[in-house]
Amino acid sequence: MLRWLSPLLLILGLLVLLLLWGRVPEVWPVHWGPGGQPDGWSHKEGVTAFLPFLLGALVWAALEAVALFVVRQGKALPVLSSGYVAMVRWVAVAIVLATVYTGLALPLLQPPVTVSVAVILLGVGLACALGFWSILDAARKSREAGEELPEGYGALAYKNPDDPRIFVPKLFGMGQTLNFAHPSAWLILAVILALPALVIGSVLLATAGR
């Protein structure tokens, strides 16, 4: 059911927009500059009103491809890998909700930017919490099922002091993950987390006057 929640939300959001099409103004703001002043606009004519839903559909398709890739990679650990699949799909739900909110709220309600940012961040945070819970729950069920993880790998992280590598292959999916047995891995993680925090902070400061 989680697999199809994102497209269902997109379809419902699109139907609501079409039903309320008569209330959509000819022009509405979609981007704000310093001080909260609008500097980007969308128009009722053409397809710009539907771009958020198109973006949501593309993101869902990309993340669903990642989820299916994890399913194929996790055949040796099917119970644990199901938690990672759920995590990916919860992230897809969060992004889709953000695009549906944008596609409906901006033309129909035109809320303050700070409200929109807060709503989107709340949705993303809740989805990430549900995703992490899915992984932890899958890890518990994996232990009960007798699944054995490779040395150093845990449900959420890799930690092996005997491994000199800082970056190691992910247990599921593509790319690398950090070996948290090395102190430098925590520094790298802090830098990675600081970048989006700075971006979000700058957006909130720029829109504080709106």
mmCIF file of C-alpha atoms in Angstrom:
data_model
loop_
_atom_site.group_PDB
_atom_site.id
_atom_site.type_symbol
_atom_site.label_atom_id
_atom_site.label_comp_id
_atom_site.label_asym_id
_atom_site.label_seq_id
_atom_site.Cartn_x
_atom_site.Cartn_y
_atom_site.Cartn_z
ATOM 1 C CA MET A 1 0.000 0.000 0.000
ATOM 2 C CA LEU A 2 2.856 2.392 0.771
ATOM 3 C CA ARG A 3 4.136 1.862 -2.765
ATOM 4 C CA TRP A 4 0.992 3.411 -4.249
ATOM 5 C CA LEU A 5 0.379 6.120 -1.646
ATOM 6 C CA SER A 6 2.437 8.719 -3.511
ATOM 7 C CA PRO A 7 0.682 8.390 -6.892
ATOM 8 C CA LEU A 8 -2.682 8.309 -5.109
ATOM 9 C CA LEU A 9 -1.868 11.613 -3.388
ATOM 10 C CA LEU A 10 -0.818 13.121 -6.716
ATOM 11 C CA ILE A 11 -4.055 12.042 -8.392
ATOM 12 C CA LEU A 12 -6.203 13.338 -5.527
ATOM 13 C CA GLY A 13 -4.352 16.643 -5.471
ATOM 14 C CA LEU A 14 -4.735 17.059 -9.221
ATOM 15 C CA LEU A 15 -8.463 16.293 -8.997
ATOM 16 C CA VAL A 16 -8.895 18.908 -6.249
ATOM 17 C CA LEU A 17 -7.107 21.496 -8.400
ATOM 18 C CA LEU A 18 -9.322 20.716 -11.393
ATOM 19 C CA LEU A 19 -12.484 20.854 -9.263
ATOM 20 C CA LEU A 20 -11.491 24.259 -7.891
ATOM 21 C CA TRP A 21 -10.079 25.525 -11.179
ATOM 22 C CA GLY A 22 -12.561 28.406 -11.239
ATOM 23 C CA ARG A 23 -11.011 29.786 -8.015
ATOM 24 C CA VAL A 24 -7.470 29.773 -9.400
ATOM 25 C CA PRO A 25 -6.306 33.348 -10.111
ATOM 26 C CA GLU A 26 -4.739 34.347 -13.402
ATOM 27 C CA VAL A 27 -1.352 34.966 -11.723
ATOM 28 C CA TRP A 28 0.084 34.009 -8.326
ATOM 29 C CA PRO A 29 3.534 34.201 -6.670
ATOM 30 C CA VAL A 30 5.681 31.060 -6.507
ATOM 31 C CA HIS A 31 9.054 32.496 -5.442
ATOM 32 C CA TRP A 32 10.123 35.171 -2.977
ATOM 33 C CA GLY A 33 13.344 37.120 -2.727
ATOM 34 C CA PRO A 34 15.034 38.848 0.234
ATOM 35 C CA GLY A 35 12.532 40.445 2.559
ATOM 36 C CA GLY A 36 9.757 38.148 1.412
ATOM 37 C CA GLN A 37 9.002 40.104 -1.762
ATOM 38 C CA PRO A 38 7.588 38.013 -4.637
ATOM 39 C CA ASP A 39 9.950 37.795 -7.596
ATOM 40 C CA GLY A 40 8.586 34.758 -9.440
ATOM 41 C CA TRP A 41 5.082 34.127 -10.756
ATOM 42 C CA SER A 42 2.987 31.334 -12.187
ATOM 43 C CA HIS A 43 0.161 31.758 -14.697
ATOM 44 C CA LYS A 44 -3.145 30.011 -15.084
ATOM 45 C CA GLU A 45 -2.689 29.863 -18.838
ATOM 46 C CA GLY A 46 -0.476 27.064 -20.110
ATOM 47 C CA VAL A 47 0.873 24.239 -17.968
ATOM 48 C CA THR A 48 2.668 26.066 -15.152
ATOM 49 C CA ALA A 49 -0.154 25.341 -12.689
ATOM 50 C CA PHE A 50 0.478 21.623 -13.135
ATOM 51 C CA LEU A 51 4.280 21.700 -12.858
ATOM 52 C CA PRO A 52 4.353 20.826 -9.112
ATOM 53 C CA PHE A 53 2.349 17.660 -9.798
ATOM 54 C CA LEU A 54 4.657 16.754 -12.703
ATOM 55 C CA LEU A 55 7.687 17.266 -10.465
ATOM 56 C CA GLY A 56 6.110 15.080 -7.779
ATOM 57 C CA ALA A 57 5.428 12.331 -10.313
ATOM 58 C CA LEU A 58 9.031 12.403 -11.585
ATOM 59 C CA VAL A 59 10.443 12.260 -8.051
ATOM 60 C CA TRP A 60 8.131 9.393 -7.148
ATOM 61 C CA ALA A 61 9.164 7.443 -10.263
ATOM 62 C CA ALA A 62 12.865 7.977 -9.503
ATOM 63 C CA LEU A 63 12.549 6.940 -5.841
ATOM 64 C CA GLU A 64 10.376 3.954 -6.728
ATOM 65 C CA ALA A 65 13.155 2.822 -9.083
ATOM 66 C CA VAL A 66 15.577 3.104 -6.144
ATOM 67 C CA ALA A 67 13.190 1.082 -3.957
ATOM 68 C CA LEU A 68 12.948 -1.683 -6.571
ATOM 69 C CA PHE A 69 16.742 -1.688 -6.875
ATOM 70 C CA VAL A 70 17.026 -2.193 -3.101
ATOM 71 C CA VAL A 71 14.523 -5.056 -3.339
ATOM 72 C CA ARG A 72 16.749 -6.807 -5.886
ATOM 73 C CA GLN A 73 19.923 -6.126 -3.900
ATOM 74 C CA GLY A 74 18.413 -7.265 -0.612
ATOM 75 C CA LYS A 75 17.359 -10.771 -1.611
ATOM 76 C CA ALA A 76 19.860 -12.234 0.867
ATOM 77 C CA LEU A 77 18.356 -10.128 3.690
ATOM 78 C CA PRO A 78 14.718 -9.704 2.632
ATOM 79 C CA VAL A 79 13.324 -8.749 6.049
ATOM 80 C CA LEU A 80 15.886 -6.024 6.737
ATOM 81 C CA SER A 81 15.841 -4.709 3.174
ATOM 82 C CA SER A 82 12.077 -4.236 3.435
ATOM 83 C CA GLY A 83 12.730 -1.548 6.046
ATOM 84 C CA TYR A 84 15.019 0.336 3.685
ATOM 85 C CA VAL A 85 12.426 0.053 0.920
ATOM 86 C CA ALA A 86 9.834 1.528 3.275
ATOM 87 C CA MET A 87 12.238 4.359 4.126
ATOM 88 C CA VAL A 88 12.654 5.268 0.454
ATOM 89 C CA ARG A 89 8.904 5.200 -0.091
ATOM 90 C CA TRP A 90 8.225 7.361 2.965
ATOM 91 C CA VAL A 91 10.672 9.928 1.580
ATOM 92 C CA ALA A 92 8.773 9.783 -1.715
ATOM 93 C CA VAL A 93 5.520 10.413 0.166
ATOM 94 C CA ALA A 94 7.062 13.446 1.910
ATOM 95 C CA ILE A 95 8.268 14.989 -1.349
ATOM 96 C CA VAL A 96 4.982 14.259 -3.102
ATOM 97 C CA LEU A 97 3.056 15.868 -0.239
ATOM 98 C CA ALA A 98 5.288 18.937 -0.565
ATOM 99 C CA THR A 99 4.596 19.188 -4.302
ATOM 100 C CA VAL A 100 0.850 18.639 -3.830
ATOM 101 C CA TYR A 101 0.783 21.285 -1.104
ATOM 102 C CA THR A 102 2.657 23.679 -3.400
ATOM 103 C CA GLY A 103 0.353 22.924 -6.324
ATOM 104 C CA LEU A 104 -2.772 23.597 -4.256
ATOM 105 C CA ALA A 105 -1.881 26.087 -1.539
ATOM 106 C CA LEU A 106 0.028 28.637 -3.619
ATOM 107 C CA PRO A 107 -2.714 29.338 -6.184
ATOM 108 C CA LEU A 108 -5.744 28.747 -3.933
ATOM 109 C CA LEU A 109 -4.641 29.970 -0.494
ATOM 110 C CA GLN A 110 -1.430 31.960 -1.068
ATOM 111 C CA PRO A 111 -0.189 31.375 2.514
ATOM 112 C CA PRO A 112 2.803 33.210 4.027
ATOM 113 C CA VAL A 113 6.135 31.743 2.975
ATOM 114 C CA THR A 114 7.046 30.858 6.562
ATOM 115 C CA VAL A 115 3.860 28.811 6.868
ATOM 116 C CA SER A 116 4.624 26.912 3.663
ATOM 117 C CA VAL A 117 8.210 26.230 4.747
ATOM 118 C CA ALA A 118 7.011 25.026 8.167
ATOM 119 C CA VAL A 119 4.382 22.722 6.646
ATOM 120 C CA ILE A 120 6.856 21.207 4.188
ATOM 121 C CA LEU A 121 9.563 20.717 6.841
ATOM 122 C CA LEU A 122 7.031 19.128 9.194
ATOM 123 C CA GLY A 123 5.961 16.683 6.475
ATOM 124 C CA VAL A 124 9.543 15.788 5.593
ATOM 125 C CA GLY A 125 10.459 15.344 9.263
ATOM 126 C CA LEU A 126 7.461 13.111 9.939
ATOM 127 C CA ALA A 127 8.201 10.983 6.867
ATOM 128 C CA CYS A 128 11.857 10.585 7.877
ATOM 129 C CA ALA A 129 10.777 9.554 11.388
ATOM 130 C CA LEU A 130 8.417 6.941 9.949
ATOM 131 C CA GLY A 131 11.184 5.759 7.634
ATOM 132 C CA PHE A 132 13.686 5.312 10.456
ATOM 133 C CA TRP A 133 11.035 3.517 12.496
ATOM 134 C CA SER A 134 10.487 1.177 9.533
ATOM 135 C CA ILE A 135 14.199 0.354 9.427
ATOM 136 C CA LEU A 136 14.419 -0.260 13.184
ATOM 137 C CA ASP A 137 11.284 -2.412 13.125
ATOM 138 C CA ALA A 138 12.666 -4.372 10.165
ATOM 139 C CA ALA A 139 15.975 -4.821 12.017
ATOM 140 C CA ARG A 140 14.137 -6.334 14.991
ATOM 141 C CA LYS A 141 12.199 -8.696 12.742
ATOM 142 C CA SER A 142 15.422 -9.509 10.863
ATOM 143 C CA ARG A 143 17.115 -10.634 14.086
ATOM 144 C CA GLU A 144 14.087 -12.711 14.996
ATOM 145 C CA ALA A 145 14.224 -14.328 11.540
ATOM 146 C CA GLY A 146 17.927 -15.186 11.995
ATOM 147 C CA GLU A 147 19.268 -12.945 9.248
ATOM 148 C CA GLU A 148 23.013 -12.323 9.698
ATOM 149 C CA LEU A 149 24.494 -9.002 8.569
ATOM 150 C CA PRO A 150 28.021 -8.722 7.155
ATOM 151 C CA GLU A 151 30.707 -7.728 9.667
ATOM 152 C CA GLY A 152 30.492 -4.114 10.762
ATOM 153 C CA TYR A 153 27.047 -3.431 9.337
ATOM 154 C CA GLY A 154 24.141 -2.473 11.560
ATOM 155 C CA ALA A 155 20.581 -1.552 10.781
ATOM 156 C CA LEU A 156 21.397 2.140 10.364
ATOM 157 C CA ALA A 157 25.184 2.459 10.152
ATOM 158 C CA TYR A 158 28.528 0.757 9.510
ATOM 159 C CA LYS A 159 31.015 0.647 12.378
ATOM 160 C CA ASN A 160 34.180 -1.464 12.186
ATOM 161 C CA PRO A 161 37.367 -0.230 13.937
ATOM 162 C CA ASP A 162 39.396 -2.938 12.171
ATOM 163 C CA ASP A 163 38.447 -1.514 8.761
ATOM 164 C CA PRO A 164 40.789 1.368 7.740
ATOM 165 C CA ARG A 165 38.319 2.702 5.156
ATOM 166 C CA ILE A 166 36.292 5.807 5.951
ATOM 167 C CA PHE A 167 33.853 5.194 3.082
ATOM 168 C CA VAL A 168 32.443 1.695 2.529
ATOM 169 C CA PRO A 169 29.766 0.311 0.171
ATOM 170 C CA LYS A 170 26.204 0.646 1.396
ATOM 171 C CA LEU A 171 24.514 -2.507 2.605
ATOM 172 C CA PHE A 172 21.631 -1.800 0.216
ATOM 173 C CA GLY A 173 21.399 0.541 -2.718
ATOM 174 C CA MET A 174 24.053 2.465 -4.588
ATOM 175 C CA GLY A 175 26.912 4.603 -3.322
ATOM 176 C CA GLN A 176 29.020 4.691 -0.186
ATOM 177 C CA THR A 177 28.393 5.138 3.523
ATOM 178 C CA LEU A 178 30.636 6.200 6.393
ATOM 179 C CA ASN A 179 32.555 3.942 8.750
ATOM 180 C CA PHE A 180 31.554 5.523 12.063
ATOM 181 C CA ALA A 181 34.389 3.793 13.904
ATOM 182 C CA HIS A 182 36.636 6.590 12.559
ATOM 183 C CA PRO A 183 36.428 10.050 14.216
ATOM 184 C CA SER A 184 36.773 11.778 10.829
ATOM 185 C CA ALA A 185 33.500 10.172 9.732
ATOM 186 C CA TRP A 186 31.642 12.247 12.334
ATOM 187 C CA LEU A 187 33.298 15.426 11.061
ATOM 188 C CA ILE A 188 32.228 14.600 7.506
ATOM 189 C CA LEU A 189 28.681 13.935 8.703
ATOM 190 C CA ALA A 190 28.619 17.284 10.538
ATOM 191 C CA VAL A 191 29.650 19.111 7.354
ATOM 192 C CA ILE A 192 27.034 17.261 5.293
ATOM 193 C CA LEU A 193 24.285 18.151 7.779
ATOM 194 C CA ALA A 194 25.457 21.761 8.125
ATOM 195 C CA LEU A 195 24.966 22.563 4.431
ATOM 196 C CA PRO A 196 21.171 22.003 4.274
ATOM 197 C CA ALA A 197 20.811 23.625 7.696
ATOM 198 C CA LEU A 198 22.479 26.780 6.336
ATOM 199 C CA VAL A 199 20.225 26.774 3.281
ATOM 200 C CA ILE A 200 17.056 26.374 5.370
ATOM 201 C CA GLY A 201 18.239 29.044 7.790
ATOM 202 C CA SER A 202 18.921 31.508 4.983
ATOM 203 C CA VAL A 203 15.468 30.872 3.502
ATOM 204 C CA LEU A 204 13.778 31.482 6.845
ATOM 205 C CA LEU A 205 15.762 34.679 7.412
ATOM 206 C CA ALA A 206 15.010 35.922 3.894
ATOM 207 C CA THR A 207 11.290 35.362 4.337
ATOM 208 C CA ALA A 208 10.996 36.524 7.938
ATOM 209 C CA GLY A 209 9.681 39.865 6.821
ATOM 210 C CA ARG A 210 6.775 38.367 4.872
#
